[in-house]
PDB file of C-alpha atoms in Angstrom:
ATOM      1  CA  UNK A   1      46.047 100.151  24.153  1.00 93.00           C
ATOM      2  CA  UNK A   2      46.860  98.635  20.853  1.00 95.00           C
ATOM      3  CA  UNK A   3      49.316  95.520  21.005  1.00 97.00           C
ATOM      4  CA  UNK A   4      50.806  93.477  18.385  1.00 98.00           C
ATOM      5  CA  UNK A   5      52.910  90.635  19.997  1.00 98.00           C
ATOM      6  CA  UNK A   6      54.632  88.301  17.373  1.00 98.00           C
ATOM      7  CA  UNK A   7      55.994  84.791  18.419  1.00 97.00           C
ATOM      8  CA  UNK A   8      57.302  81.840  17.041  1.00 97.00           C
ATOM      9  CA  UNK A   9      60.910  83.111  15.229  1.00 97.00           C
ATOM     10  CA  UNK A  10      64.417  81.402  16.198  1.00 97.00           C
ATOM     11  CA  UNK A  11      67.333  79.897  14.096  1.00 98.00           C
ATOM     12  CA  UNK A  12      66.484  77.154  12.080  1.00 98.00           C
ATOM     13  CA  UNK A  13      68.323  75.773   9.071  1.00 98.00           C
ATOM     14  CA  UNK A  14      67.617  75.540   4.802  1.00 98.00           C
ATOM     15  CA  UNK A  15      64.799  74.182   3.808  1.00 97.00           C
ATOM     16  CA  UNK A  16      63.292  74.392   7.702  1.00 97.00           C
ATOM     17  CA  UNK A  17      59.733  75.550   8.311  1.00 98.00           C
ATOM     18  CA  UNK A  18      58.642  78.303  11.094  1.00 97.00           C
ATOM     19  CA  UNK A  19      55.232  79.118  11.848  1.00 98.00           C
ATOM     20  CA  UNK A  20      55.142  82.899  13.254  1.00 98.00           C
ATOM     21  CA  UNK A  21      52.034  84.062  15.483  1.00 98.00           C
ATOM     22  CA  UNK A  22      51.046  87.622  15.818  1.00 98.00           C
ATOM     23  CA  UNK A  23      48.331  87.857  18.635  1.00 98.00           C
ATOM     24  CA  UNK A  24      46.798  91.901  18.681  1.00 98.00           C
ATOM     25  CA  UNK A  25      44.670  93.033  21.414  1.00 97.00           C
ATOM     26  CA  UNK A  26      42.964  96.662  21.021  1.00 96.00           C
ATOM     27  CA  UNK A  27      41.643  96.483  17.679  1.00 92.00           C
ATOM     28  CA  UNK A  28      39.158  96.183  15.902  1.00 95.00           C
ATOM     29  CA  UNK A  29      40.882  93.041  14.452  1.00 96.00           C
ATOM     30  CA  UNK A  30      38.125  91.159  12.117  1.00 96.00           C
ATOM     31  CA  UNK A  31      37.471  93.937  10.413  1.00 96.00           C
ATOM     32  CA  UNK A  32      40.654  95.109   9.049  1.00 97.00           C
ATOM     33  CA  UNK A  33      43.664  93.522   7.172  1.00 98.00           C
ATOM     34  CA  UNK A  34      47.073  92.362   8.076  1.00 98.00           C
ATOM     35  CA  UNK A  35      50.305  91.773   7.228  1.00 98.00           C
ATOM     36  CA  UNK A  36      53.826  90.856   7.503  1.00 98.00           C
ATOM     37  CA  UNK A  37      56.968  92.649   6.839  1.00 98.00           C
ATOM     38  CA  UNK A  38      60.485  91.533   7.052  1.00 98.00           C
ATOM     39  CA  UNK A  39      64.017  93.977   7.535  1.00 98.00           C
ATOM     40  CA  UNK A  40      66.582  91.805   6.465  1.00 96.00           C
ATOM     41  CA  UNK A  41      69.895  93.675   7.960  1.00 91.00           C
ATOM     42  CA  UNK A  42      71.430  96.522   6.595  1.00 93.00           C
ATOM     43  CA  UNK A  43      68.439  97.175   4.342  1.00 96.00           C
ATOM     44  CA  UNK A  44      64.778  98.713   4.570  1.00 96.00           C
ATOM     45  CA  UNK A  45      61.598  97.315   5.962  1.00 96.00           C
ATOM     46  CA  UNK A  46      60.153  95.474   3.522  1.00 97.00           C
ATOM     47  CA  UNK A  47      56.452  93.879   2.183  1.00 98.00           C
ATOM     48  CA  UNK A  48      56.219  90.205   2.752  1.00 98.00           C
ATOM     49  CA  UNK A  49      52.429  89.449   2.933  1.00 98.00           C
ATOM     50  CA  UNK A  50      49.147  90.563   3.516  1.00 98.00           C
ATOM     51  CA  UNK A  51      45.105  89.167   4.518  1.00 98.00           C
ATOM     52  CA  UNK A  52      42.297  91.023   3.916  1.00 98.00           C
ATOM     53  CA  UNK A  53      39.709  91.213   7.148  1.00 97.00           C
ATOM     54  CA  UNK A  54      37.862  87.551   6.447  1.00 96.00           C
ATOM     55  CA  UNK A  55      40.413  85.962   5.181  1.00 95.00           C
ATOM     56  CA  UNK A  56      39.570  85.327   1.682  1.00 96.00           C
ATOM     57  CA  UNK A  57      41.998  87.673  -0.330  1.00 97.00           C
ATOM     58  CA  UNK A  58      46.307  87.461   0.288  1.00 98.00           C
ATOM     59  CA  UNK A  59      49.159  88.973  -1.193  1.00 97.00           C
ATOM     60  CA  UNK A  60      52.217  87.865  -1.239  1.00 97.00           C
ATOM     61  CA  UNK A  61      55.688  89.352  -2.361  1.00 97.00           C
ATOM     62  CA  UNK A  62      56.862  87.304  -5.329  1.00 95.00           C
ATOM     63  CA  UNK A  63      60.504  86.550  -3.515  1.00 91.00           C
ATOM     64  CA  UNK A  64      57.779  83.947  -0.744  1.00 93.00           C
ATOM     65  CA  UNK A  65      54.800  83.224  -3.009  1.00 93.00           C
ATOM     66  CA  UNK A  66      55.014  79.691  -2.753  1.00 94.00           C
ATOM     67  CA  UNK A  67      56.661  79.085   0.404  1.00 96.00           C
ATOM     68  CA  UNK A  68      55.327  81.373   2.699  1.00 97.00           C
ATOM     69  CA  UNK A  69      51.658  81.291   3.781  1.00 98.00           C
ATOM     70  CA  UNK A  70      49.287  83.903   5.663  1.00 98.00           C
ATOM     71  CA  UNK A  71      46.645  83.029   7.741  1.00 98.00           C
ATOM     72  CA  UNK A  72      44.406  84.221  10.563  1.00 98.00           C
ATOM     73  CA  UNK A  73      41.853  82.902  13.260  1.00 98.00           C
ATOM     74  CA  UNK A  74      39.579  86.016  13.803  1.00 98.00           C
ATOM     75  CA  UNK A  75      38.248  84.287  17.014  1.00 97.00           C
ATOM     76  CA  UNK A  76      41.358  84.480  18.502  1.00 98.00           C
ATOM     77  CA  UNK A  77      42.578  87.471  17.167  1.00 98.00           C
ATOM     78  CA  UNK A  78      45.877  85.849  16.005  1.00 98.00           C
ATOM     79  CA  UNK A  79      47.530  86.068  12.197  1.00 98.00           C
ATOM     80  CA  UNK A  80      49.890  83.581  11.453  1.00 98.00           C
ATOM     81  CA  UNK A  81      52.668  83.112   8.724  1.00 98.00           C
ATOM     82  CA  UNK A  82      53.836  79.175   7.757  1.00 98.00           C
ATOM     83  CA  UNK A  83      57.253  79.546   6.627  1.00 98.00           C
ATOM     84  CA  UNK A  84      58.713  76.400   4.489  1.00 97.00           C
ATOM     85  CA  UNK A  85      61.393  75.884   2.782  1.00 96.00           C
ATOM     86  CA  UNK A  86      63.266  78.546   4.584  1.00 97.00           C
ATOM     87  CA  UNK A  87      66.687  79.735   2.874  1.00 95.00           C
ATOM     88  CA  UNK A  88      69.577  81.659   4.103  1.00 95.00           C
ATOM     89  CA  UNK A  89      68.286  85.212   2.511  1.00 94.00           C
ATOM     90  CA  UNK A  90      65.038  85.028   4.614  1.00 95.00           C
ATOM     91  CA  UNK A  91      66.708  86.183   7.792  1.00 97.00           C
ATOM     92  CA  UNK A  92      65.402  89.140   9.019  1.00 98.00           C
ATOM     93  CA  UNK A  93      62.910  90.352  11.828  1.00 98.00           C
ATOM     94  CA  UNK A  94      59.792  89.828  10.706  1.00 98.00           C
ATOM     95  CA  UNK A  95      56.961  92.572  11.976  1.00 98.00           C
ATOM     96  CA  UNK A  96      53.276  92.064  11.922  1.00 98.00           C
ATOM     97  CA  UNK A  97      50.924  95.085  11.310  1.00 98.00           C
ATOM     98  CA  UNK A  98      47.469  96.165  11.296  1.00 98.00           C
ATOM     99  CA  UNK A  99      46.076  98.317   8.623  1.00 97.00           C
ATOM    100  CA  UNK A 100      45.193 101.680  10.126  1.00 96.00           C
ATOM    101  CA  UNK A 101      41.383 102.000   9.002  1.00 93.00           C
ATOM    102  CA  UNK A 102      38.993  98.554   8.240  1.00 93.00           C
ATOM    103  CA  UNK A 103      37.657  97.113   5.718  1.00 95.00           C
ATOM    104  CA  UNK A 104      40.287  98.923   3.702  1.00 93.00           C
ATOM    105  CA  UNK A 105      41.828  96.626   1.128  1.00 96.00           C
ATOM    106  CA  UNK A 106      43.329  97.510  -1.896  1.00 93.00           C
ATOM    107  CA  UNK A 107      44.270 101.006  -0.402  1.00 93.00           C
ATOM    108  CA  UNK A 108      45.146  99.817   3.132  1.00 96.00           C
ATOM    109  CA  UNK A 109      47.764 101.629   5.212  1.00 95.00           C
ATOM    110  CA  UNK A 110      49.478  99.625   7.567  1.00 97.00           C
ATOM    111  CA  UNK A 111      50.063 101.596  11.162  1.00 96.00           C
ATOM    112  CA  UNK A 112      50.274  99.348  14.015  1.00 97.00           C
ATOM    113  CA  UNK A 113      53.106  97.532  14.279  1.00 98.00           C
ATOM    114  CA  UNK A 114      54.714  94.435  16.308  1.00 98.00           C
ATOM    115  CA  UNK A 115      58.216  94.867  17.923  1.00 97.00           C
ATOM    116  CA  UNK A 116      59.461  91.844  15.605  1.00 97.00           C
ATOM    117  CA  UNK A 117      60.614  88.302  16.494  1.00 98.00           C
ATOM    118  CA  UNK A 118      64.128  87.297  14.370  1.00 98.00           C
ATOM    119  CA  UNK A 119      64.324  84.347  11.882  1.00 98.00           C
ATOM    120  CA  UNK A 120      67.693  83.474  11.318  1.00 98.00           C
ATOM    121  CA  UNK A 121      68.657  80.537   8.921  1.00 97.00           C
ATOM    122  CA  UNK A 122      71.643  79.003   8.488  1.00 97.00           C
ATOM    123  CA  UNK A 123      73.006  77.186   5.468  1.00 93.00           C
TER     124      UNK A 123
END
């Protein structure tokens, strides 16, 4: 059974930092990217970023590059995302997903999803 469990959200305030965890169980996790999305509320699910399988190649959606950070520790099949300098607009629950098929990259499908942990941030 595939699981995705994220961690590590709550209410912080500006210019806070957050560190979420995503820890998967029933995949194939080294070999396959993954990533984080965010639905902010009232709107759509949404790219935030993304790790290829070893951990050498991220993406990041240019409203974070700079403050957010992906990571992952393949031994204990865990992807993390550092959040600094949090701001008001980054509220949302954040979801972290495995690509569907590995060693996919540049036309990687995300399909297995967390249930979400909520960052909210006041000002």
């Amino acid at each position: 059974q595939v699981q995705l469990v994220e961690s590590g959200g709550g209410l912080v305030q500006a210019g806070d930092s957050l560190r979420l965890s995503c820890a998967v169980s029933g995949l194939t996790f080294s070999s396959r990217a993954m990533g984080w999305f965010l639905r902010a509320p009232g709107k759509e699910r949404e790219f935030v970023a993304a790790i290829s399988w070893g951990g050498g190649t991220a993406e990041y959606a240019d409203s974070v590059r700079g403050r957010l950070t992906i990571s992952r520790d393949n031994a204990k099949k865990t992807v993390y995302l550092q959040m600094n300098s949090l701001k008001p607009e980054d509220t949302a629950v954040y979801y972290c997903a495995g690509a569907l098929a590995t060693f996919k990259w540049t036309d990687r499908v995300f399909g297995h999803w967390g249930q979400g942990t909520q960052v909210t941030v006041s000002s």
